[in-house]
Coordinates of N, CA and C in Angstrom, one line a residue:
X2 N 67.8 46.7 78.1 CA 68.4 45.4 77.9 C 69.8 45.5 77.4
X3 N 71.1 44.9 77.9 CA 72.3 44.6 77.3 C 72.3 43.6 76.8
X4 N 73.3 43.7 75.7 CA 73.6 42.5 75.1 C 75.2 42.3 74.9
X5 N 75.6 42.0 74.6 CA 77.5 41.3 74.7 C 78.2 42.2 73.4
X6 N 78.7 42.8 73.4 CA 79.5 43.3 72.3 C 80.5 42.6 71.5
X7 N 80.8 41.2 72.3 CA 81.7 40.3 71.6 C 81.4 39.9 70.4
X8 N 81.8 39.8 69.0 CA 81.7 39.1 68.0 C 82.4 38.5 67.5
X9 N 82.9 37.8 66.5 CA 83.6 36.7 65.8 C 84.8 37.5 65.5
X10 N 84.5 38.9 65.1 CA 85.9 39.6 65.0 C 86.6 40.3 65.8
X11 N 86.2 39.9 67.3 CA 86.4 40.6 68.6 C 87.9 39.7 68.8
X12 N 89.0 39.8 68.9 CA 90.1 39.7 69.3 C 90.6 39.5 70.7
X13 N 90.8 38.4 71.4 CA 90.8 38.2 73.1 C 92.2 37.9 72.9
X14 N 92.8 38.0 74.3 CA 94.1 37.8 74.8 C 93.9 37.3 76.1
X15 N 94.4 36.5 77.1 CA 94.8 36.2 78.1 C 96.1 36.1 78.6
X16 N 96.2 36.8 79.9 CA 97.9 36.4 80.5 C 98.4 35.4 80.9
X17 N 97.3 34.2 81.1 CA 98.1 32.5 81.4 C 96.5 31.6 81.0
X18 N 96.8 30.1 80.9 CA 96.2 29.2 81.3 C 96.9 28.0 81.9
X19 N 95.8 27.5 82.7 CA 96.0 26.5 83.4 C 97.2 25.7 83.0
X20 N 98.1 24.8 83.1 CA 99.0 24.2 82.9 C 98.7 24.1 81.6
X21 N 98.9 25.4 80.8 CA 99.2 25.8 79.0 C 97.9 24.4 78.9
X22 N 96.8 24.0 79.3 CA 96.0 23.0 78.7 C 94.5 23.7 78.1
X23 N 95.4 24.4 76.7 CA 94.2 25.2 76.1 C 92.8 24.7 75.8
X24 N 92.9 23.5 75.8 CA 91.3 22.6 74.9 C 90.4 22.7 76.2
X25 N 91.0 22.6 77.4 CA 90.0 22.5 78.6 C 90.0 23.9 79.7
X26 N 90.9 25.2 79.6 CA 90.8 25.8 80.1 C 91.1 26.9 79.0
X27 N 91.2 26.7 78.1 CA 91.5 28.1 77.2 C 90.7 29.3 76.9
X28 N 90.7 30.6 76.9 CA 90.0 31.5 76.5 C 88.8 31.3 75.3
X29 N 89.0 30.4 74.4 CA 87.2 30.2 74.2 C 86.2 30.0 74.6
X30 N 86.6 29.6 76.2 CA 85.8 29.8 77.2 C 84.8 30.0 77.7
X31 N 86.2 31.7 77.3 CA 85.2 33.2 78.2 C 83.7 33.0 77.2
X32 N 83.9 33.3 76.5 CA 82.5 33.7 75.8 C 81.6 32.6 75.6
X33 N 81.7 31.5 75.8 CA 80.8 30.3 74.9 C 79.7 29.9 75.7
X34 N 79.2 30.9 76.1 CA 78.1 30.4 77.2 C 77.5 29.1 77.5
X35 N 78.4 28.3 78.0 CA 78.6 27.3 78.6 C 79.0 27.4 79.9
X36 N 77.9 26.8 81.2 CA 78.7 27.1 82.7 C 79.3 25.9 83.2
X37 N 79.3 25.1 82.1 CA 80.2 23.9 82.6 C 81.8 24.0 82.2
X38 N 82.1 25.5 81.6 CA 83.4 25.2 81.1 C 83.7 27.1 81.5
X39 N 85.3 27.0 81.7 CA 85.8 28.6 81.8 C 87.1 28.7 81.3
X40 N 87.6 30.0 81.4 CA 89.0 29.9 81.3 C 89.7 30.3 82.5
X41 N 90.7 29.7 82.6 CA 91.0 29.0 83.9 C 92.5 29.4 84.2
X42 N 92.9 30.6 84.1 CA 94.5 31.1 84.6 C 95.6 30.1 85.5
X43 N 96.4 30.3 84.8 CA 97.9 29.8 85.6 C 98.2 30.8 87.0
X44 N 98.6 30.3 88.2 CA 98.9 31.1 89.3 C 100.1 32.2 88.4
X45 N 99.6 33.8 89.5 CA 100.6 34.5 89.1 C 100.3 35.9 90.0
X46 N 101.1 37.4 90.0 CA 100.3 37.7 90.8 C 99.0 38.7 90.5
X47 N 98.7 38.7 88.8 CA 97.7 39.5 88.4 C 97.3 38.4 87.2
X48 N 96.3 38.7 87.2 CA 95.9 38.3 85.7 C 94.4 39.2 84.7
X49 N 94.4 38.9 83.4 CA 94.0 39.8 82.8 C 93.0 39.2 81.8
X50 N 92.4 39.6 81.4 CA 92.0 39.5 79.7 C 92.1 40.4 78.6
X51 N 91.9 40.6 77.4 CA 92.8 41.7 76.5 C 91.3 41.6 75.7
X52 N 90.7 42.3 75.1 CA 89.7 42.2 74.0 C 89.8 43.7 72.7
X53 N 90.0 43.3 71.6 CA 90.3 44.2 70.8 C 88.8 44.5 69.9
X54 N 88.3 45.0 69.9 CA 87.1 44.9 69.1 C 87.4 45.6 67.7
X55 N 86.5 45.2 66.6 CA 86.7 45.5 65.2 C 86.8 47.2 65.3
X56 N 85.8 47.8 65.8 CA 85.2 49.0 65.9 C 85.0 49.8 67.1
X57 N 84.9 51.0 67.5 CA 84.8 51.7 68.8 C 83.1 51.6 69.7
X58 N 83.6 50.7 70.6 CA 82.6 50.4 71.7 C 82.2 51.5 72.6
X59 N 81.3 51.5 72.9 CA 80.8 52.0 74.1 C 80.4 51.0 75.4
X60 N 81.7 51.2 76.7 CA 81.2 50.4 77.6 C 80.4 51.3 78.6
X61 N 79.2 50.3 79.0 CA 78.5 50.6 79.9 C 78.3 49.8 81.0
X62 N 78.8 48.5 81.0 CA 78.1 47.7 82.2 C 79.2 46.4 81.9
X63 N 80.0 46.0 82.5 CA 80.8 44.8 82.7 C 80.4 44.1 83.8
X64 N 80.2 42.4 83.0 CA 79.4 41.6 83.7 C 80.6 40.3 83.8
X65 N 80.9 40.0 85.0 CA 82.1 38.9 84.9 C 81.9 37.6 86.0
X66 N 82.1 36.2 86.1 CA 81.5 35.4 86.9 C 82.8 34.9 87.1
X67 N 82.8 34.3 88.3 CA 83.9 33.5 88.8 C 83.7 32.5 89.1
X68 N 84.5 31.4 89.5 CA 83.8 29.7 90.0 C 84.3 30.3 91.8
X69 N 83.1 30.0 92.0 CA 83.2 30.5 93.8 C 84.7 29.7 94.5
X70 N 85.2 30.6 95.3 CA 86.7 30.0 96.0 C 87.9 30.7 95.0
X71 N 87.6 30.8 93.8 CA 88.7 31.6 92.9 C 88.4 32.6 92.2
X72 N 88.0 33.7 92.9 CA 87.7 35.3 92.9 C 89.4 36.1 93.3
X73 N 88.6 37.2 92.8 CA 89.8 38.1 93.5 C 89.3 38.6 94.2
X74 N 90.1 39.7 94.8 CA 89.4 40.7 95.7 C 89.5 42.3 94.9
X75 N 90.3 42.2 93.9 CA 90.0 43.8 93.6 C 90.5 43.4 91.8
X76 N 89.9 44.0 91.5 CA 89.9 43.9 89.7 C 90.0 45.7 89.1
X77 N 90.4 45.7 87.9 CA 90.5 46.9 87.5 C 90.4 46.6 85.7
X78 N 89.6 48.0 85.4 CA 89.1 47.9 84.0 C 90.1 48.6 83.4
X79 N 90.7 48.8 82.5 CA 91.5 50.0 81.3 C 91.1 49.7 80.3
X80 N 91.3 50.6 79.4 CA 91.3 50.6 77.7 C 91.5 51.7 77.2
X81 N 91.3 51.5 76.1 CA 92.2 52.7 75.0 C 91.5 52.4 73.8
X82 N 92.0 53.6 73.2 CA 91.1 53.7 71.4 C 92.5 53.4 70.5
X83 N 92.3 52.9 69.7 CA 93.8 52.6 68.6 C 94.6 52.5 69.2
X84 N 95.8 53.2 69.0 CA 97.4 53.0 69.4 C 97.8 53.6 70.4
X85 N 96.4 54.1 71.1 CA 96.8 55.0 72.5 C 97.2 53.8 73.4
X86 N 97.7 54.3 74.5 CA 98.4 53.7 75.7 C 96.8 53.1 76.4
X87 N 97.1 52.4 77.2 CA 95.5 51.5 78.0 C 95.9 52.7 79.4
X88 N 94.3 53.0 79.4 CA 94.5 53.7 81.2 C 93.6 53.6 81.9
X89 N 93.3 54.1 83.2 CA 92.7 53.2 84.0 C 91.0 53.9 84.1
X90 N 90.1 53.1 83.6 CA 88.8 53.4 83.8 C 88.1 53.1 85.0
X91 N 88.4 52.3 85.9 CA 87.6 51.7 87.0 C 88.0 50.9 87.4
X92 N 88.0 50.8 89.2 CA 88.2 49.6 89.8 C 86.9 48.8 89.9
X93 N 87.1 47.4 90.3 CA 85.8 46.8 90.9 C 86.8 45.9 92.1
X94 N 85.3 45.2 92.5 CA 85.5 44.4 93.8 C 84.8 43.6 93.9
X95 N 84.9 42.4 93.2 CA 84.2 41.3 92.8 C 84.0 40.5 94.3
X96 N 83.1 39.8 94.3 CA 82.6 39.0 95.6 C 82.3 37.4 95.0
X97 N 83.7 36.8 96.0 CA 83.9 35.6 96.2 C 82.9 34.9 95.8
X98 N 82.1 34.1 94.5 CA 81.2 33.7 94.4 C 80.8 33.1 93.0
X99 N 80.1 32.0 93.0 CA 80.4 32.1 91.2 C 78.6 32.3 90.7
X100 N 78.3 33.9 90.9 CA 77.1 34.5 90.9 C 77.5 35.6 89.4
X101 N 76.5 35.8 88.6 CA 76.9 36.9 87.4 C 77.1 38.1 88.1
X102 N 78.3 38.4 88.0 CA 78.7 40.1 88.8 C 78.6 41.3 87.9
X103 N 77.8 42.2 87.7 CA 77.9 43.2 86.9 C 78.3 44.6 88.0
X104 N 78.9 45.3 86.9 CA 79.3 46.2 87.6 C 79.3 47.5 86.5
X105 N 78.0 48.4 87.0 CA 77.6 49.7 85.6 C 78.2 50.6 86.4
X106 N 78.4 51.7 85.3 CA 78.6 53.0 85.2 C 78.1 53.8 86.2
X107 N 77.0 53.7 87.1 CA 76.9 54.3 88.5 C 77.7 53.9 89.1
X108 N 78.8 53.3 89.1 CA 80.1 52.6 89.8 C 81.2 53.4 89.9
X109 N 81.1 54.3 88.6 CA 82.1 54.2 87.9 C 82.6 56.3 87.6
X110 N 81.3 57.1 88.5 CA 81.1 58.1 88.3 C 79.5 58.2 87.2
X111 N 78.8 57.3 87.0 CA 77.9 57.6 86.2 C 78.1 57.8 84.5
X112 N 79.6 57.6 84.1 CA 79.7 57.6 82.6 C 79.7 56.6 82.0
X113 N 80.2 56.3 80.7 CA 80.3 55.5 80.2 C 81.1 55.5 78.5
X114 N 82.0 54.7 78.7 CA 83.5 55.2 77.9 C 83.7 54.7 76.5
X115 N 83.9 55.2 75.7 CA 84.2 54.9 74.0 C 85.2 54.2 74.3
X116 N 85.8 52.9 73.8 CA 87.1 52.1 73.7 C 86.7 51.4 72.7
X117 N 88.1 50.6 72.1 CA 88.2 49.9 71.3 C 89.1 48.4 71.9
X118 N 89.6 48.4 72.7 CA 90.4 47.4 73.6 C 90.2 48.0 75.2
X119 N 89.3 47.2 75.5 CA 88.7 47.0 77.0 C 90.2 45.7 77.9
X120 N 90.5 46.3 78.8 CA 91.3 45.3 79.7 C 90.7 45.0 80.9
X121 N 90.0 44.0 81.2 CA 89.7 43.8 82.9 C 91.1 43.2 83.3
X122 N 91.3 43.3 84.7 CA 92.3 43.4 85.4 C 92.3 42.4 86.8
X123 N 92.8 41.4 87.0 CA 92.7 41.2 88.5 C 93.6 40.4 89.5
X124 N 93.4 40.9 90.6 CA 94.5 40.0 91.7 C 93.9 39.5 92.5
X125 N 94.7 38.3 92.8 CA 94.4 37.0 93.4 C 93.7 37.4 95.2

């Protein structure tokens, strides 16, 4: 069974929202398990999420949903431990749909990576 590694001292970043209208599309969003609400990117030609975690994670299995019609077609994971540079752990290829996408470590070569700031990655 997985469970979410996000916590209260988990640290998020985003590269846009919706016309800057943070109350209805802002990154508190991502996490509030709510499917009536998301965060909701400004057009551009990549966009991202940033998560810093208090402590060193182990990712195994990234699970991301879309609202069907505003998918990408190719996303990419990076991260890094402390003050290292972010580099690239994995692509994915999310499918147009707003279904829970997970995408494990058989994806990925079968491992699964120590980080402390996870970056998913994606274009339009």
């Amino acid at each position: 069974m997985t469970h979410s590694l996000v916590c209260p001292e988990t640290v998020s970043r985003v590269s846009s929202v919706l016309n800057r209208n943070t109350r209805q599309f802002g990154k508190k969003h991502l996490f509030d398990q709510d499917e009536e609400t998301c965060w909701n990117s400004d057009q551009g030609p990549s966009q991202w999420v940033t998560l810093e975690f208090p402590q060193l994670i182990r990712v195994s299995q990234l699970q991301i949903q879309f609202q069907g019609g505003f998918s990408s077609r190719r996303g990419c994971l990076e991260g890094s431990q402390g003050s290292q540079a972010l580099r690239k752990i994995a692509d994915f290829y999310p499918e147009d749909n707003n279904s829970l996408q997970i995408s494990c470590p058989c994806f990925w070569g079968g491992w699964s990576v120590p980080l402390d700031s996870p970056k998913p990655e994606w274009e339009p």
